[in-house]
Short mmCIF file of C-alpha atoms in Angstrom, two decimals:
data_model
loop_
_atom_site.label_atom_id
_atom_site.label_comp_id
_atom_site.label_asym_id
_atom_site.label_seq_id
_atom_site.Cartn_x
_atom_site.Cartn_y
_atom_site.Cartn_z
CA MET R 757 88.13 28.77 52.92
CA ASN R 758 89.59 25.66 51.26
CA ARG R 759 87.61 23.43 48.89
CA PRO R 760 87.24 20.36 51.29
CA VAL R 761 85.62 22.56 53.94
CA VAL R 762 83.12 24.02 51.42
CA ALA R 763 82.12 20.54 50.23
CA LEU R 764 81.61 19.33 53.79
CA ALA R 765 79.39 22.30 54.55
CA VAL R 766 77.16 21.70 51.50
CA PHE R 767 76.85 18.02 52.41
CA ALA R 768 75.81 18.92 55.98
CA ALA R 769 73.15 21.35 54.79
CA SER R 770 71.65 18.81 52.41
CA ALA R 771 71.42 16.28 55.27
CA VAL R 772 69.64 18.75 57.49
CA LEU R 773 67.10 19.56 54.73
CA LEU R 774 66.26 15.94 54.07
CA TRP R 775 65.86 15.28 57.85
CA TYR R 776 63.36 18.14 58.11
CA VAL R 777 61.33 17.16 54.99
CA PHE R 778 60.92 13.47 55.80
CA LEU R 779 61.00 13.35 59.64
CA GLN R 780 60.13 16.70 61.26
CA ARG R 781 57.82 18.70 58.82
CA PRO R 782 54.13 18.61 59.81
CA ALA R 783 51.99 16.51 57.58
CA THR R 784 50.04 18.85 55.19
CA LEU R 785 49.04 16.30 52.57
CA THR R 786 46.43 13.60 53.14
CA ALA R 787 47.22 10.21 51.81
CA SER R 788 45.14 8.83 48.94
CA PRO R 789 42.41 6.61 50.21
CA THR R 790 42.86 2.98 49.59
CA PRO R 791 40.50 1.92 46.78
CA ALA R 792 37.72 -0.34 47.78
CA PRO R 793 38.08 -3.87 46.56
CA ALA R 794 36.13 -4.64 43.46
CA THR R 795 32.83 -6.27 44.06
CA VAL R 796 32.84 -9.80 42.74
CA PRO R 797 29.45 -11.34 42.32
CA ASP R 798 28.83 -14.65 43.95
CA ILE R 799 28.84 -17.36 41.33
CA SER R 800 27.20 -20.69 41.75
CA ARG R 801 27.02 -23.73 39.59
CA ASP R 802 23.36 -23.88 40.41
CA THR R 803 22.61 -20.62 38.51
CA ASP R 804 20.20 -20.84 35.63
CA TRP R 805 22.47 -19.57 32.85
CA TYR R 806 19.75 -19.77 30.14
CA PRO R 807 16.55 -18.50 31.74
CA ARG R 808 13.39 -18.07 29.75
CA ARG R 809 11.89 -14.63 29.84
CA ASP R 810 8.83 -13.96 32.00
CA TRP R 811 6.70 -12.56 29.21
CA ALA R 812 4.31 -10.87 31.63
CA GLN R 813 7.09 -8.77 33.11
CA GLY R 814 9.53 -6.22 31.73
CA GLN R 815 9.54 -2.63 30.65
CA PRO R 816 8.79 -2.04 26.92
CA GLY R 817 11.41 -0.31 24.89
CA THR R 818 11.28 1.41 21.55
CA MET R 819 11.21 -0.34 18.11
CA ASN R 820 11.01 0.93 14.60
CA LEU R 821 8.14 0.44 12.25
CA SER R 822 9.37 0.95 8.68
CA VAL R 823 7.56 2.11 5.55
CA PHE R 824 9.43 1.06 2.37
CA ALA R 825 9.32 3.09 -0.87
CA TYR R 826 10.92 1.84 -4.08
CA ARG R 827 11.37 2.99 -7.63
CA ASP R 828 9.15 0.76 -9.75
CA ARG R 829 11.34 0.72 -12.91
CA ASN R 830 9.01 -1.48 -14.95
CA ARG R 831 5.84 0.11 -13.50
CA ASP R 832 4.11 -3.17 -12.75
CA GLY R 833 3.24 -2.42 -9.13
CA VAL R 834 5.46 -5.32 -7.85
CA LEU R 835 8.77 -5.03 -6.13
CA ASP R 836 10.90 -6.89 -8.72
CA PRO R 837 14.64 -7.69 -8.61
CA GLY R 838 15.32 -4.83 -11.05
CA ASP R 839 13.60 -2.18 -8.89
CA ALA R 840 15.54 0.11 -6.49
CA PRO R 841 14.98 1.66 -3.06
CA MET R 842 13.99 5.31 -3.21
CA ALA R 843 15.53 7.86 -0.81
CA ALA R 844 14.19 11.10 0.63
CA VAL R 845 10.49 10.25 0.14
CA ALA R 846 8.36 11.96 2.84
CA ILE R 847 6.00 9.73 4.82
CA LEU R 848 3.48 11.17 7.34
CA VAL R 849 1.75 9.33 10.20
CA GLU R 850 -1.39 10.86 11.63
CA ARG R 851 -1.66 10.10 15.35
CA PRO R 852 -4.90 9.55 17.33
CA ASP R 853 -4.97 13.19 18.48
CA GLY R 854 -4.74 14.45 14.84
CA SER R 855 -1.09 15.56 15.12
CA LEU R 856 1.38 14.54 12.39
CA ARG R 857 4.87 13.09 12.44
CA MET R 858 7.08 12.84 9.38
CA GLN R 859 9.98 10.69 8.46
CA ARG R 860 11.88 10.41 5.16
CA THR R 861 13.06 7.25 3.55
CA ASN R 862 16.74 6.61 3.99
CA ILE R 863 19.20 5.45 1.34
CA ASN R 864 17.81 1.95 1.66
CA GLY R 865 14.23 3.08 1.12
CA TYR R 866 12.94 2.87 4.73
CA ALA R 867 11.07 5.59 6.65
CA ASN R 868 11.42 4.53 10.31
CA PHE R 869 8.86 5.51 12.98
CA GLY R 870 9.50 5.01 16.62
CA VAL R 871 6.95 2.75 18.43
CA SER R 872 6.75 2.47 22.24
CA ALA R 873 3.78 1.70 24.52
CA ASP R 874 5.78 3.37 27.42
CA ASN R 875 6.40 6.72 25.60
CA ALA R 876 3.39 8.76 24.57
CA ASP R 877 5.72 11.14 22.76
CA ALA R 878 6.93 8.39 20.40
CA ASP R 879 5.73 8.62 16.77
CA ILE R 880 3.45 5.71 17.64
CA GLY R 881 2.94 5.75 21.40
CA GLU R 882 -0.69 4.96 22.30
CA PRO R 883 -1.82 1.33 22.35
CA ASP R 884 -5.23 0.33 21.07
CA ARG R 885 -5.53 3.32 18.79
CA ASP R 886 -5.52 3.83 15.00
CA TYR R 887 -2.70 5.40 13.01
CA ARG R 888 -2.81 6.52 9.36
CA PHE R 889 0.26 6.53 7.16
CA GLU R 890 0.41 8.86 4.06
CA LEU R 891 3.09 8.97 1.45
CA GLN R 892 3.66 12.56 0.17
CA LEU R 893 3.96 12.14 -3.61
CA PRO R 894 6.90 14.05 -5.16
CA PRO R 895 6.02 16.33 -8.08
CA GLY R 896 5.98 14.44 -11.34
CA TRP R 897 5.61 11.05 -9.76
CA GLU R 898 2.77 8.57 -9.35
CA VAL R 899 2.10 5.52 -7.17
CA THR R 900 2.10 2.21 -9.04
CA SER R 901 1.42 -0.30 -6.24
CA GLY R 902 -2.01 0.71 -5.14
CA SER R 903 -2.78 3.30 -2.45
CA SER R 904 -0.44 5.90 -1.00
CA THR R 905 -2.28 5.73 2.40
CA HIS R 906 -2.63 2.97 4.97
CA SER R 907 -4.35 2.71 8.33
CA ALA R 908 -3.21 0.44 11.14
CA ARG R 909 -4.38 -0.23 14.73
CA PHE R 910 -1.67 -0.88 17.32
CA GLU R 911 -2.72 -3.18 20.13
CA HIS R 912 -1.16 -3.51 23.55
CA ARG R 913 0.94 -6.64 23.68
CA PRO R 914 3.06 -7.26 26.85
CA GLY R 915 6.43 -8.94 26.18
CA THR R 916 6.85 -7.51 22.73
CA PRO R 917 9.89 -5.20 22.29
CA ALA R 918 7.76 -2.03 22.10
CA GLY R 919 4.81 -3.26 24.15
CA MET R 920 2.47 -2.84 21.20
CA VAL R 921 2.06 -4.29 17.75
CA THR R 922 -0.11 -4.12 14.67
CA THR R 923 -1.41 -7.00 12.66
CA SER R 924 -1.48 -4.84 9.46
CA PRO R 925 1.87 -3.07 8.99
CA PRO R 926 2.15 -0.77 5.94
CA PRO R 927 2.79 -2.47 2.60
CA VAL R 928 5.70 -1.48 0.38
CA ILE R 929 4.92 1.48 -1.96
CA GLY R 930 6.12 1.60 -5.56
CA LEU R 931 6.59 4.94 -7.31
CA ALA R 932 7.46 5.83 -10.91
CA PRO R 933 7.94 9.11 -12.68
CA VAL R 934 5.25 10.33 -15.03
CA LEU R 935 6.82 9.65 -18.45
CA THR R 936 6.99 12.71 -20.68
CA VAL R 937 9.20 13.95 -23.44
CA PHE R 938 9.92 17.72 -23.57
CA GLY R 939 12.15 20.15 -25.32
CA SER R 940 12.27 23.38 -27.30
CA GLU R 941 11.72 24.06 -30.95
CA ALA R 942 14.38 25.70 -33.17
CA ALA R 943 13.23 28.88 -34.85
CA ASP R 944 13.28 27.25 -38.31
CA ALA R 945 12.19 23.78 -37.42
CA GLY R 946 8.67 24.11 -38.72
CA ALA R 947 5.83 21.78 -37.82
CA MET R 948 6.86 18.52 -36.18
CA LEU R 949 5.36 15.07 -35.71
CA VAL R 950 6.13 12.47 -33.05
CA VAL R 951 6.15 8.81 -34.14
CA ALA R 952 5.25 6.42 -31.31
CA PRO R 953 6.60 2.82 -30.92
CA ASP R 954 3.34 1.51 -32.48
CA GLY R 955 3.88 3.67 -35.56
CA SER R 956 1.14 6.20 -34.83
CA ARG R 957 1.88 9.84 -35.65
CA ASN R 958 0.72 12.89 -33.79
CA ALA R 959 1.35 16.58 -34.18
CA VAL R 960 3.68 18.16 -31.63
CA LEU R 961 2.04 21.23 -30.06
CA VAL R 962 4.47 24.10 -29.40
CA ASP R 963 3.62 26.87 -27.02
CA ALA R 964 4.31 30.61 -27.31
CA ALA R 965 7.65 30.15 -25.66
CA GLY R 966 8.71 27.61 -28.26
CA THR R 967 8.62 24.64 -25.85
CA PHE R 968 6.76 21.36 -26.17
CA SER R 969 5.87 18.38 -24.03
CA PHE R 970 3.87 15.16 -24.65
CA PRO R 971 3.19 11.97 -22.69
CA THR R 972 4.95 8.77 -23.61
CA TRP R 973 5.48 5.13 -22.71
CA PRO R 974 8.48 2.85 -22.87
CA GLY R 975 9.79 2.14 -26.37
CA ASP R 976 11.54 3.69 -29.33
CA TRP R 977 10.34 7.07 -30.56
CA ARG R 978 11.11 9.59 -33.32
CA LEU R 979 10.60 13.30 -33.76
CA VAL R 980 10.28 14.15 -37.39
CA SER R 981 9.52 17.14 -39.58
CA ALA R 982 6.00 17.38 -40.91
CA ALA R 983 7.43 18.59 -44.23
CA GLY R 984 7.27 15.09 -45.66
CA PRO R 985 8.56 11.52 -45.40
CA ALA R 986 11.87 12.41 -47.09
CA ALA R 987 12.78 14.89 -44.26
CA PRO R 988 15.42 13.41 -41.88
CA ALA R 989 14.45 12.52 -38.34
CA LEU R 990 15.02 15.44 -35.93
CA HIS R 991 15.50 13.11 -32.96
CA GLN R 992 15.45 9.33 -32.44
CA PHE R 993 15.33 8.29 -28.79
CA ALA R 994 14.24 5.51 -26.41
CA VAL R 995 11.96 6.05 -23.46
CA ARG R 996 12.76 3.77 -20.55
CA ASP R 997 11.97 4.58 -16.91
CA ALA R 998 12.60 8.32 -16.75
CA PRO R 999 11.37 11.51 -18.44
CA VAL R 1000 13.33 12.52 -21.55
CA GLN R 1001 14.58 15.96 -22.40
CA LEU R 1002 15.45 16.38 -26.08
CA GLY R 1003 18.53 18.44 -26.83
CA ALA R 1004 18.00 21.71 -28.66
CA LEU R 1005 17.46 21.10 -32.42
CA ASN R 1006 20.66 21.88 -34.20
CA PRO R 1007 21.26 21.77 -37.99
CA GLN R 1008 24.89 20.64 -37.40
CA ARG R 1009 23.66 17.51 -35.58
CA VAL R 1010 21.19 16.54 -38.27
CA ALA R 1011 23.74 17.10 -41.06
CA ARG R 1012 26.54 15.00 -39.46
CA GLN R 1013 26.80 11.25 -39.67
CA ALA R 1014 26.69 9.43 -36.27
CA LEU R 1015 30.03 7.74 -35.24
CA PRO R 1016 29.89 3.95 -35.32
CA THR R 1017 31.14 2.66 -31.91
CA PRO R 1018 28.83 3.10 -28.86
CA VAL R 1019 30.51 3.33 -25.49
CA MET R 1020 28.45 3.21 -22.26
CA LEU R 1021 29.90 4.59 -18.98
CA ASP R 1022 27.99 2.88 -16.16
CA PHE R 1023 30.84 3.36 -13.63
CA ASP R 1024 30.53 -0.23 -12.28
CA ASP R 1025 33.97 -1.46 -13.47
CA LEU R 1026 36.17 0.71 -11.21
CA GLU R 1027 37.06 -1.52 -8.28
CA ARG R 1028 40.09 0.00 -6.56
CA SER R 1029 38.04 2.14 -4.12
CA VAL R 1030 34.49 3.30 -3.46
CA ILE R 1031 35.67 6.62 -4.99
CA GLU R 1032 37.61 6.74 -8.25
CA LYS R 1033 38.88 9.73 -10.22
CA LEU R 1034 38.21 8.78 -13.77
CA PRO R 1035 41.63 8.43 -15.47
CA VAL R 1036 42.61 9.70 -18.83
CA GLY R 1037 42.05 6.81 -21.32
CA TYR R 1038 39.08 5.27 -19.41
CA ARG R 1039 36.79 3.88 -22.09
CA GLY R 1040 38.71 5.76 -24.82
CA LEU R 1041 38.12 9.33 -23.45
CA ALA R 1042 39.85 11.85 -21.16
CA PHE R 1043 38.23 13.25 -18.04
CA ASP R 1044 38.66 16.19 -15.67
CA TYR R 1045 36.80 16.63 -12.36
CA LEU R 1046 34.45 13.65 -13.00
CA LEU R 1047 34.50 11.06 -10.23
CA ALA R 1048 32.90 7.59 -9.99
CA ILE R 1049 31.52 6.47 -6.59
CA HIS R 1050 29.35 3.80 -5.04
CA ASN R 1051 25.82 5.20 -4.93
CA GLN R 1052 25.42 4.86 -1.16
CA HIS R 1053 28.82 6.12 -0.05
CA TYR R 1054 27.94 9.76 0.63
CA ARG R 1055 24.38 8.87 1.82
CA GLY R 1056 23.03 11.62 -0.42
CA PRO R 1057 19.59 10.88 -1.87
CA GLY R 1058 20.54 12.11 -5.43
CA TYR R 1059 23.41 9.58 -5.62
CA VAL R 1060 20.95 6.74 -4.78
CA ASN R 1061 17.99 7.94 -6.86
CA VAL R 1062 19.98 8.67 -10.09
CA LEU R 1063 21.24 5.06 -10.21
CA ALA R 1064 20.25 3.52 -13.52
CA SER R 1065 22.26 0.24 -13.42
CA GLY R 1066 24.66 -1.61 -11.18
CA GLU R 1067 26.01 0.19 -8.12
CA GLY R 1068 28.22 3.07 -9.42
CA VAL R 1069 27.33 6.65 -10.37
CA ALA R 1070 29.46 9.68 -11.23
CA TYR R 1071 29.51 13.29 -10.01
CA ASN R 1072 31.49 16.51 -10.46
CA SER R 1073 34.15 16.82 -7.75
CA SER R 1074 33.34 19.49 -5.15
CA GLY R 1075 30.65 20.88 -7.44
CA TYR R 1076 33.12 22.27 -9.98
CA PRO R 1077 32.81 22.04 -13.79
CA ALA R 1078 33.70 18.65 -15.29
CA ARG R 1079 34.97 17.85 -18.77
CA VAL R 1080 35.11 14.88 -21.06
CA SER R 1081 37.42 15.30 -24.05
CA SER R 1082 39.15 13.40 -26.85
CA LEU R 1083 42.35 11.57 -26.21
CA ARG R 1084 44.15 13.04 -29.18
CA PRO R 1085 44.01 16.40 -31.07
CA GLY R 1086 41.66 16.24 -34.02
CA GLN R 1087 39.82 13.20 -32.74
CA LEU R 1088 36.03 13.64 -32.39
CA PHE R 1089 33.36 11.81 -30.50
CA ASP R 1090 29.53 11.94 -30.10
CA PHE R 1091 27.72 12.46 -26.80
CA VAL R 1092 24.36 10.67 -27.12
CA GLY R 1093 23.00 11.31 -23.65
CA ALA R 1094 22.89 10.41 -19.91
CA TYR R 1095 20.79 10.22 -16.82
CA PHE R 1096 21.26 13.35 -14.67
CA GLY R 1097 20.16 14.35 -11.15
CA VAL R 1098 21.42 16.48 -8.27
CA ALA R 1099 23.12 15.02 -5.20
CA TRP R 1100 21.41 16.74 -2.30
CA GLU R 1101 17.88 17.83 -1.36
CA ARG R 1102 19.04 21.44 -0.66
CA ALA R 1103 19.94 21.73 -4.37
CA GLU R 1104 16.54 20.68 -5.74
CA GLY R 1105 15.97 22.57 -8.95
CA GLU R 1106 19.66 23.21 -9.72
CA THR R 1107 20.47 23.96 -13.30
CA LEU R 1108 22.98 21.86 -15.26
CA MET R 1109 24.68 23.45 -18.25
CA VAL R 1110 25.64 20.92 -20.92
CA GLU R 1111 27.91 22.12 -23.76
CA GLY R 1112 29.46 20.44 -26.77
CA TRP R 1113 32.64 22.10 -28.16
CA ARG R 1114 34.63 21.51 -31.34
CA GLU R 1115 37.99 23.15 -32.09
CA GLY R 1116 37.58 25.75 -29.42
CA GLY R 1117 34.03 26.81 -30.34
CA GLN R 1118 30.74 25.91 -28.71
CA VAL R 1119 28.43 24.07 -31.15
CA TYR R 1120 25.76 22.63 -28.78
CA ARG R 1121 24.24 23.80 -25.48
CA ASP R 1122 21.35 22.68 -23.27
CA GLU R 1123 20.18 23.44 -19.74
CA VAL R 1124 18.69 20.65 -17.57
CA THR R 1125 16.71 21.25 -14.34
CA LEU R 1126 17.85 18.70 -11.82
CA SER R 1127 16.08 16.83 -9.05
CA HIS R 1128 17.38 14.72 -6.16
CA MET R 1129 14.29 12.50 -6.36
CA GLY R 1130 15.12 10.92 -9.69
CA PRO R 1131 16.91 11.47 -13.02
CA VAL R 1132 15.97 12.89 -16.32
CA TRP R 1133 17.44 11.43 -19.45
CA LEU R 1134 19.02 14.09 -21.67
CA GLN R 1135 18.88 12.95 -25.30
CA ALA R 1136 21.66 15.31 -26.42
CA ASP R 1137 22.95 13.66 -29.56
CA TYR R 1138 25.93 16.02 -29.87
CA ARG R 1139 27.76 14.85 -32.95
CA GLY R 1140 31.37 15.49 -33.84
CA ILE R 1141 32.67 17.21 -30.73
CA ASP R 1142 36.09 17.08 -29.06
CA GLU R 1143 34.99 18.36 -25.56
CA LEU R 1144 31.90 17.99 -23.42
CA ARG R 1145 31.53 20.45 -20.57
CA LEU R 1146 29.23 19.87 -17.60
CA SER R 1147 28.63 22.59 -14.95
CA THR R 1148 26.01 23.62 -12.45
CA LEU R 1149 24.77 27.13 -12.04
CA HIS R 1150 25.17 27.23 -8.24
CA TYR R 1151 28.12 24.80 -8.01
CA TRP R 1152 26.23 21.91 -6.44
CA GLN R 1153 27.22 18.33 -7.35
CA PHE R 1154 25.26 16.84 -10.23
CA THR R 1155 24.95 13.07 -10.42
CA THR R 1156 24.91 10.98 -13.55
CA ASP R 1157 24.78 7.40 -14.73
CA ASP R 1158 24.79 5.39 -17.98
CA MET R 1159 26.55 8.12 -20.01
CA LEU R 1160 26.43 7.04 -23.61
CA PHE R 1161 29.07 8.10 -26.18
CA ARG R 1162 29.97 7.11 -29.73
CA LEU R 1163 33.60 6.88 -30.86
CA PRO R 1164 35.21 6.45 -34.21
CA GLN R 1165 35.87 2.99 -35.58
CA GLU R 1166 38.96 1.41 -33.98
CA GLU R 1167 41.86 1.13 -36.33
#
């Protein structure tokens, strides 16, 4: 068979196939239905485009009633500009049937309870009944603004967003930590006295485990040996708005002269991003695994509650050990102290190990129990070190603010 004949046969077969598919094959597929035209509402120029609500009609929705808790830094019972919202505070509401609902304050200090006259299962859902709010005080804290409880009656009120309101919403609640100083006695420290800001002197009582604690108030304090007025101060420290832990008494610290140039790390001057890895050379020191962050970025209560100034705090990246070291070999610095907390509520009670090293050897060491509710100030006063090591026992993130160092005189 020659090639023209073959081509003609293929063409004829193709034509027969197309004729069958498009003209003779029974229809087996249903056509897609034609979509209904879109409904277009009738529009009239006579429509009232800005109607007033009929306040007697309408279904009530759900609104929040907020209880605000704040950290009363100056302990005056008033929400001042220097005070700060407090996160993770537990607030209870007792309902008319005696059942309890709980909400925690968020990173802005608000515990939000749902209110709805149309939903009996809401936190506050029965009109014309009384509800009792109760702040659950964290251990080691006290209320400064009056009472930690408040009662309110919610009345049925048609037209309001929730269908019910109260004329006596809960007031703001100020909290402050109980101010104490605590630490442990060195084996050879002997009897000690504490000198208060007013100059009064009192003996420091040490328990069988070698630890001590005494109440304080804001101001400058000293811990001195009772051996006589010529004995050097064992610790000099300021009490501000947090408990103070004194670093372990160390003869090397007492014997060394403090360096002259104070350097405060408040983490408020890093503006490239909400998260900044501290670079080598920042404020004259070198850093590893220590990050600065806006206190609200992670929404963790311990980032918010550790804040001592400004907006920035610092933490150890991914919970791993962090280090602060000298820029040059042979250069030494002092670590005076810092505020420390823990980032998350699930890590309440985490242990922070703080170590001062010099020329490859550890010369200072303290352990700090951390809380997500608020910081403790560690008055370390590690003198003449070239490396500061910060690590947590269970690898949770610690938080810190206002880290205070001393550096040599600039040349």
